[in-house]
Coordinates of C-alpha atoms in Angstrom, one line a residue:
X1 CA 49.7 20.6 -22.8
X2 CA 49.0 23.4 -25.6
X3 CA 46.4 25.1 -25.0
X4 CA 45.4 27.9 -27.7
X5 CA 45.5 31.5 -27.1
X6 CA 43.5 34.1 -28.0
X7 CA 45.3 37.0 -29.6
X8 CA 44.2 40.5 -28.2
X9 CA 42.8 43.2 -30.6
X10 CA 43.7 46.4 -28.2
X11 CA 45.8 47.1 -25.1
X12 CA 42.7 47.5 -23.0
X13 CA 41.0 44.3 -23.2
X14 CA 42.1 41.0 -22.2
X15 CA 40.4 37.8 -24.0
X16 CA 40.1 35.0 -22.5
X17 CA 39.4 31.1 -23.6
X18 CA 37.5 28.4 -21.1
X19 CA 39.1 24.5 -21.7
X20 CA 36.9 22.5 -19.4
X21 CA 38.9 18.9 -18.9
X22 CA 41.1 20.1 -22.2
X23 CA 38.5 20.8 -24.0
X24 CA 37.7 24.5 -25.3
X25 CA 34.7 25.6 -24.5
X26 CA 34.1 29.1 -25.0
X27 CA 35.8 32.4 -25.9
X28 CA 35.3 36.1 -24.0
X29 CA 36.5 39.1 -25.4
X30 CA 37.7 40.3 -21.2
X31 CA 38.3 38.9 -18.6
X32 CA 35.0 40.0 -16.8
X33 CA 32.5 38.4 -19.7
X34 CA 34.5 34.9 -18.9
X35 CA 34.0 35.6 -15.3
X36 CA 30.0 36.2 -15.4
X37 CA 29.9 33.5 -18.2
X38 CA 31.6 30.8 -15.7
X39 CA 29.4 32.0 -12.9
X40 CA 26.3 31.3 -14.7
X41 CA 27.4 28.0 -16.3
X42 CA 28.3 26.4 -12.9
X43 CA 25.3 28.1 -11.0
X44 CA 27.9 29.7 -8.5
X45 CA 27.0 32.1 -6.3
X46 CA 29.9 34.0 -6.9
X47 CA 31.9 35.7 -9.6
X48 CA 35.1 33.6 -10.1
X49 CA 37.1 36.7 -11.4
X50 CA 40.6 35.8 -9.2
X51 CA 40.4 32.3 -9.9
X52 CA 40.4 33.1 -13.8
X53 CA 43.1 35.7 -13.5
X54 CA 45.4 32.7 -11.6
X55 CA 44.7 30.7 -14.3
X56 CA 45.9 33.3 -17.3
X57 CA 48.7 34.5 -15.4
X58 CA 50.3 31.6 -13.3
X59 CA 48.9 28.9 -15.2
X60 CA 47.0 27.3 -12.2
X61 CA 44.1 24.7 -12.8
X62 CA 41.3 24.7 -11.2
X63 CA 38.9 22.3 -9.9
X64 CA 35.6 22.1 -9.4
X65 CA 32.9 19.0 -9.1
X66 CA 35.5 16.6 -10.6
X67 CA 36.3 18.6 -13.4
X68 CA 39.3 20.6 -14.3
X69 CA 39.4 23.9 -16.1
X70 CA 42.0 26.0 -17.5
X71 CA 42.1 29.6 -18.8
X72 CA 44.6 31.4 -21.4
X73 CA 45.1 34.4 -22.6
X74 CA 46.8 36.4 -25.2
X75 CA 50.9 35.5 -24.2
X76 CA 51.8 39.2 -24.5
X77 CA 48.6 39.6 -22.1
X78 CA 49.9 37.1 -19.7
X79 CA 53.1 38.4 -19.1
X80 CA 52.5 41.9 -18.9
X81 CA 50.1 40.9 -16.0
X82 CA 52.9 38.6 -14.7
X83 CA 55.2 41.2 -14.7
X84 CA 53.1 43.9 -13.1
X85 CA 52.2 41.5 -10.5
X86 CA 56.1 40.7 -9.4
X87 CA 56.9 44.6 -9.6
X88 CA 53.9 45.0 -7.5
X89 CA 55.2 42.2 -4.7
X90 CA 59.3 43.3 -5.2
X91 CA 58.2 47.0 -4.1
X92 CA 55.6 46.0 -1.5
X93 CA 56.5 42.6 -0.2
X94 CA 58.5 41.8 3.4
X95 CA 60.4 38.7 4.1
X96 CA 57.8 36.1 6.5
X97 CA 59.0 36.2 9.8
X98 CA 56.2 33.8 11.2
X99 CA 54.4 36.0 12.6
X100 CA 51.7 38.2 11.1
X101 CA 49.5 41.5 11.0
X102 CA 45.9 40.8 10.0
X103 CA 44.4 44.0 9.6
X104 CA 41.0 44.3 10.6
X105 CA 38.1 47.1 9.1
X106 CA 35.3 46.9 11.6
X107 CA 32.6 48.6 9.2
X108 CA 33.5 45.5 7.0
X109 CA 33.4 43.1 9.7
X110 CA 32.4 43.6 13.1
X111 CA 35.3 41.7 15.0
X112 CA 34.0 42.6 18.0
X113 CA 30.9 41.1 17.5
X114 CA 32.8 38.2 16.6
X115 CA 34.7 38.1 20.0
X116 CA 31.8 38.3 22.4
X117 CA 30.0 35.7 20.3
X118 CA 32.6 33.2 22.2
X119 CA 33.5 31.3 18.9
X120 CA 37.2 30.8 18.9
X121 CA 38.1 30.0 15.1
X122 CA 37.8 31.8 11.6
X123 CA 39.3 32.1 8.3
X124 CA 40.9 35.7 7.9
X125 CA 42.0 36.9 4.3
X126 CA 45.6 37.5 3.5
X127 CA 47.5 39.4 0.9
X128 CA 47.7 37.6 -2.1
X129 CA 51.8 37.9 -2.7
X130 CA 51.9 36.3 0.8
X131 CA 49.8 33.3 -0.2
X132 CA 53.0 30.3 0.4
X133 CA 54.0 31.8 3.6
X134 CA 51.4 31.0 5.8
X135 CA 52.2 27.6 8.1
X136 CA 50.4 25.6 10.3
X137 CA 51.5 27.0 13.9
X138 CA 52.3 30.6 13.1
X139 CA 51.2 33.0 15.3
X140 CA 49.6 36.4 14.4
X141 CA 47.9 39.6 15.7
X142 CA 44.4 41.2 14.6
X143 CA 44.9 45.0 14.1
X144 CA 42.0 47.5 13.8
X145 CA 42.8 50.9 12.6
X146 CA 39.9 54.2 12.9
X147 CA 36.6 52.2 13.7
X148 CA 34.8 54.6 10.5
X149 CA 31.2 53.4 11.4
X150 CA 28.6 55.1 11.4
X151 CA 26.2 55.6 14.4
X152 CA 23.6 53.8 12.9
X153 CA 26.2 50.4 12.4
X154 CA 27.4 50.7 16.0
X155 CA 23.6 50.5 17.1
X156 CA 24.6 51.7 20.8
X157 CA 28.5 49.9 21.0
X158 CA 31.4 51.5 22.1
X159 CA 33.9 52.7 18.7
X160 CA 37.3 50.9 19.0
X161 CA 40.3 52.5 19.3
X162 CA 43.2 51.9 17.0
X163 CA 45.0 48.9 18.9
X164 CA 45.0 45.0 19.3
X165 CA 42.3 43.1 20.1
X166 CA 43.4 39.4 19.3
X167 CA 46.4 37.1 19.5
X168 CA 45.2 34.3 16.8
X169 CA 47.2 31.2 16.0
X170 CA 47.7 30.1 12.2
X171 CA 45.8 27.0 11.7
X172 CA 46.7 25.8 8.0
X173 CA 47.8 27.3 4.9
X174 CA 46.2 29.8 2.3
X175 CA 43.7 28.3 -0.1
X176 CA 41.2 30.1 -1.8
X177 CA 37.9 30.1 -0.1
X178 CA 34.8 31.8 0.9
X179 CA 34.8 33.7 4.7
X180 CA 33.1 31.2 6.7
X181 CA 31.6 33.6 9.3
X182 CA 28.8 35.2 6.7
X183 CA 26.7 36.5 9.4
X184 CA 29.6 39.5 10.9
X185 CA 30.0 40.9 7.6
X186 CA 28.4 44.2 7.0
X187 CA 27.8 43.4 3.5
X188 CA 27.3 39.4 3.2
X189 CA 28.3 39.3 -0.3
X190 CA 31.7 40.3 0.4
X191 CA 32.0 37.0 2.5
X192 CA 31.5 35.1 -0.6
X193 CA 33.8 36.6 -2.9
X194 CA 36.6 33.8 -3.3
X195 CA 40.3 34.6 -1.8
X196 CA 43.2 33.3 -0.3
X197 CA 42.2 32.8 3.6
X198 CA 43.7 30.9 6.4
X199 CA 41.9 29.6 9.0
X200 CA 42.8 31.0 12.6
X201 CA 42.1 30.2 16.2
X202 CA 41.8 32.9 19.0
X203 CA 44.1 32.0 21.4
X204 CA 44.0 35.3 23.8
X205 CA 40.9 38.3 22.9
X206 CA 41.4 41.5 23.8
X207 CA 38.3 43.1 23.3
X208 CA 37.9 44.8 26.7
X209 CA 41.9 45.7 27.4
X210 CA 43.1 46.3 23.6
X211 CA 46.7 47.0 23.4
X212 CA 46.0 50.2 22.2
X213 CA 48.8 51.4 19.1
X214 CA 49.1 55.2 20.7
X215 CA 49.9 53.8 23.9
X216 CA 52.4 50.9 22.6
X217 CA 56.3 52.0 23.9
X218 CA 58.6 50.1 21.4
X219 CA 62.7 50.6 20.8
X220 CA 63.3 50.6 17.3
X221 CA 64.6 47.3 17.2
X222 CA 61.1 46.7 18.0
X223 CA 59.0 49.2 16.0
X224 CA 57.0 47.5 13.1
X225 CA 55.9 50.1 10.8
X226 CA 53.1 48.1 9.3
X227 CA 51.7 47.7 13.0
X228 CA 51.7 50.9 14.0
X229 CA 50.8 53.2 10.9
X230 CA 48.7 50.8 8.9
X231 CA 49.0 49.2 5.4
X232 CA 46.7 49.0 2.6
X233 CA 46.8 45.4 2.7
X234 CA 44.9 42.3 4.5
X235 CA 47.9 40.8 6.1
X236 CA 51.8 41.9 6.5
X237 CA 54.5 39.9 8.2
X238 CA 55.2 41.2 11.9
X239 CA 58.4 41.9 13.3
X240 CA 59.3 38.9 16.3
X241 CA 60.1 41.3 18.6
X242 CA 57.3 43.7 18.5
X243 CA 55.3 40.3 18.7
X244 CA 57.1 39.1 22.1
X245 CA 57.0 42.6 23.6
X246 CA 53.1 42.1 22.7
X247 CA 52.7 38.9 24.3
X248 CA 54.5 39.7 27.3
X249 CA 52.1 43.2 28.0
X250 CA 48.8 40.4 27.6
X251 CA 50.2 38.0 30.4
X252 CA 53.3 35.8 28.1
X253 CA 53.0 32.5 27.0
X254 CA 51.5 30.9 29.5
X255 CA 48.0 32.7 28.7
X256 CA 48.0 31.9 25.7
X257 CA 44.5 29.7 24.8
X258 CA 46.1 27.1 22.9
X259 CA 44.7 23.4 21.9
X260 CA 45.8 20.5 21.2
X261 CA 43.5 17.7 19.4
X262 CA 46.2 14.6 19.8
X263 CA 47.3 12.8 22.7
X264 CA 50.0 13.2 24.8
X265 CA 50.1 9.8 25.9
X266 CA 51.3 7.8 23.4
X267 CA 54.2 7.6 20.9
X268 CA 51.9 8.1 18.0
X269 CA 50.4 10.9 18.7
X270 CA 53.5 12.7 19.8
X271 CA 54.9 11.6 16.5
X272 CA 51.7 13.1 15.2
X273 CA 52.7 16.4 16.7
X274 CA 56.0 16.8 15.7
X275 CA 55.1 16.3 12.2
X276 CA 52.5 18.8 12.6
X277 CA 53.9 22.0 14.3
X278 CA 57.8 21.0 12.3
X279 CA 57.0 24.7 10.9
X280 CA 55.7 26.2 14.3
X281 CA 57.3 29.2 15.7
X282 CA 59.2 28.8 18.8
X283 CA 56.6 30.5 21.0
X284 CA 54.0 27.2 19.9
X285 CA 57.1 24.6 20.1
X286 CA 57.5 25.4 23.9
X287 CA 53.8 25.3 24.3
X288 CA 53.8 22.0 22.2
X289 CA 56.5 20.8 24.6
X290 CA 54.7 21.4 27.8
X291 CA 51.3 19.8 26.4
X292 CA 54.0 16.6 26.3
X293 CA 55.2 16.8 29.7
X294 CA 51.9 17.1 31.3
X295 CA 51.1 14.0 29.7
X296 CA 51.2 10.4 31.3
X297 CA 54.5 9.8 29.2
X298 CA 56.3 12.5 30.5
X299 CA 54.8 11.1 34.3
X300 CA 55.8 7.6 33.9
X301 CA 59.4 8.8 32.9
X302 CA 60.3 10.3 36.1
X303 CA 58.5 7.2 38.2
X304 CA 61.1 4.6 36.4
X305 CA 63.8 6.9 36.6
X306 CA 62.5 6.8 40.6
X307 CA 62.0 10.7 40.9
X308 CA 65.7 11.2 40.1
X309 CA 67.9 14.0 39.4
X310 CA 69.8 12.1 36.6
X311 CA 72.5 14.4 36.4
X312 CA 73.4 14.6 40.5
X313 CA 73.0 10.8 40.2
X314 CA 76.0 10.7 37.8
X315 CA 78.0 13.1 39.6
X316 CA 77.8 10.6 42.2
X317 CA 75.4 13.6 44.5
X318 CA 72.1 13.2 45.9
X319 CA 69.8 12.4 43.6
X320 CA 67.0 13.7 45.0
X321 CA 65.2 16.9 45.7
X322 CA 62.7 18.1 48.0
X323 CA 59.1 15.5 48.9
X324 CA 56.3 17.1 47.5
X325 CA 52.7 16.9 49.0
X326 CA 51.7 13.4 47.3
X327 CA 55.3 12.2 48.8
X328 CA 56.7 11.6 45.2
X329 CA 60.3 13.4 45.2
X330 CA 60.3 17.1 42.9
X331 CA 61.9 16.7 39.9
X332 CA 61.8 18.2 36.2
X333 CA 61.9 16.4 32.7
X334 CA 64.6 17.8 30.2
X335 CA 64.3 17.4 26.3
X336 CA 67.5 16.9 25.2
X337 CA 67.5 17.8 21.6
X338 CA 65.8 21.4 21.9
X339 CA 62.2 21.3 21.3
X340 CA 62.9 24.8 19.5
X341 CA 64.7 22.8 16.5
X342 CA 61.3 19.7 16.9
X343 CA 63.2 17.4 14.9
X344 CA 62.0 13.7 14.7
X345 CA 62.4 12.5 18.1
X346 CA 62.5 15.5 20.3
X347 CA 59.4 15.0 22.3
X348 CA 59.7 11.6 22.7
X349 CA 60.7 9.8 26.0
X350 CA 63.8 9.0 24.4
X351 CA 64.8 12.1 24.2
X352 CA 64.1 12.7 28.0
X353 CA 65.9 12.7 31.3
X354 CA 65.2 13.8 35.1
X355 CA 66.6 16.7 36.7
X356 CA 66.7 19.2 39.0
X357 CA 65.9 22.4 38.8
X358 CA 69.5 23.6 39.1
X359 CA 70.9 21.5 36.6
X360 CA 68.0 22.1 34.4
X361 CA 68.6 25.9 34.5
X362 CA 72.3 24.5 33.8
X363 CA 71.7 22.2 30.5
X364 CA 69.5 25.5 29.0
X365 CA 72.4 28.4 29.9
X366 CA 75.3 26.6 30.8
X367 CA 78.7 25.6 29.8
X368 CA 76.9 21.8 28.2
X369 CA 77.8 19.9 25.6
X370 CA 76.1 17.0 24.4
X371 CA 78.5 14.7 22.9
X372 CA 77.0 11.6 22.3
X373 CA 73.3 10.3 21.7
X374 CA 73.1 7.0 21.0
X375 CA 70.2 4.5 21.5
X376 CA 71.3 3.7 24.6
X377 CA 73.1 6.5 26.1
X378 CA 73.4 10.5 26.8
X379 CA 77.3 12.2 26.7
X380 CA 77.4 15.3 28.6
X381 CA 80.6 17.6 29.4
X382 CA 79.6 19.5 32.2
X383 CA 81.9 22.3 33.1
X384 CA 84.7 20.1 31.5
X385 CA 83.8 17.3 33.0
X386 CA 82.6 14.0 31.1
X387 CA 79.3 12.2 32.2
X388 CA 77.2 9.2 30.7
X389 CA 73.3 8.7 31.3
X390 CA 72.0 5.8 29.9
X391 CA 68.4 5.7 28.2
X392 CA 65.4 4.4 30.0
X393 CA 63.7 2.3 27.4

């Protein structure tokens, strides 16, 4: 598609042109007039500035009530913009680790408000030259820095101290969007100015033991500069080991407010769940794998494999461990293929067998290998010895 160009008449403004469904419709002399010009024509209630300077400098169409519009600019324009915008994320930008910093001004948003209010999910912006490295099941941190309101805006509440006060999980990737909690903004209108946002659950708050920053004893294979001194930024990626040293001083993985919308009683919906947390970090993997195992599936496993340490069984020992209070004998279910790696399969009963506790401390840090998996049948060497489990199907 060639679209025409305006052709700039100085270095300080940039003209734009409007196509609406390929068809020109207008011509600004900056990038502003096209913004207030678009704002009017639609009747938004916003000024559509970043949407017009994606479309001059990376091209991007945009949608909106079933049409599509597209925005140029002078080339020269373009790729001076382009250029100042990949200088700007090669001096700034870190490599994703999966986990994240969301930094948090409180005389912008009141986040605590926001926590006592109970509600558990929220879009959060994020820097820009981040925008494709957000996933569904990332986990993040909310960071607030010197709480800078005024008397009058903390109407009687206590200031915050620089530190943590939320462990959020990452709940789909960046679009561009409005904030969807308009009523904890300071200034409302900044919740409808359009920008790349993911949506986030709380999964642990913090509001009345912050992890305060000052107080935070990390090695330096653990300090995250970005954490601890601040960025001018919404979001930056967070080192995963300051993130697990984190997680273990608010009570580790286990407290960790997590949900789950499928099943995890039938083969479809743990299908569902693979395919949907393939991305996850491996903190949300283990999390997804014991949602699975408290499930009926994971149940009915050990009751046809008749409460059965699978292993002992083919190292012709006893099978069986200590009666519980119900009378059913104590026993452990064992993923085979690492739920860590959540390829196709791994949390399916196939992909299960009965153990003990000792020899499931053994498959996870032992001398193990696996080598065979079949439909039918398991191949362990076991401290060079050679076993076979078959399959309950």
């Amino acid at each position: 598609m060639n679209l025409r160009k305006p052709v700039a008449v100085n270095k300080r403004d940039k003209p734009v042109i409007i196509f609406k469904n390929d068809v020109e419709v207008e011509e600004f002399p900056t990038i502003q007039n096209a913004a207030k010009w678009l704002k009017d024509y639609l009747g938004l209630d916003y000024i559509p500035f970043n949407i017009i300077m994606a479309g001059i400098i990376q091209k991007e169409q945009w949608e909106h009530n079933d049409d599509i519009f597209h925005f140029t600019t002078d080339e020269k324009v373009r790729l001076d913009k382009l250029n100042a915008v990949n200088n700007k994320e090669n001096s700034v930008k870190t490599k994703p680790t999966g986990y994240w910093t969301f930094f948090c001004n409180p005389k912008k948003w009141h986040i605590d408000d926001f926590i006592l209010s109970g509600e558990t999910e929220d879009t959060f912006a994020i820097s820009e030259y981040h925008k494709n490295d957000f996933k569904q099941g990332q986990l993040g941190v909310i960071r607030v820095g010197y709480d800078k309101r005024t008397k009058k805006q903390l109407a009687g509440k206590k200031r915050m101290d620089r530190g943590i006060y939320a462990v959020v999980e990452i709940l789909n990737e960046a679009k561009l969007m409005k904030s969807t909690k308009k009523s904890y903004w300071e200034d409302e209108g900044d919740a409808d100015k359009i920008r790349y946002r993911v949506k986030v659950r709380y999964i642990k708050r913090l509001l009345r033991t912050p992890i305060l920053l000052d107080n935070l004893s990390l090695s330096s294979q653990m300090y995250d500069k970005y954490l601890i001194k601040g960025q001018e930024a919404s979001s930056m990626p967070l080192n995963p080991l300051t993130f697990k040293k984190i997680l273990d001083t608010v009570g580790g993985l286990d407290s960790l407010e997590m949900e789950f919308n499928e099943s995890n009683d039938n083969i479809e919906s743990i299908e569902e769940l693979e395919m949907k947390y393939h991305n996850s970090v491996p903190e949300v993997k283990e999390r997804v794998s014991k949602y699975i195992e408290r499930g009926s599936i994971a149940q009915e496993y050990k009751r046809r494999t008749g409460f059965k340490c699978q292993v002992c069984e083919a190292l012709n020992l006893n099978p069986y461990s200590f009666k519980k209070t119900n009378g059913e004998y104590y026993v452990e279910t064992h993923h085979v293929i690492p739920v860590s790696e959540l390829q196709a399969g791994s949390l399916s009963a196939n992909n299960l067998i009965t153990v003990c506790a000792n020899h499931h401390r053994q498959l996870h840090y032992g001398n193990v290998e696996l080598n065979e998996n079949t439909d039918y049948k398991f191949v362990f060497r076991i401290d060079n010895r050679v076993i076979e489990i078959l399959k309950i199907v």
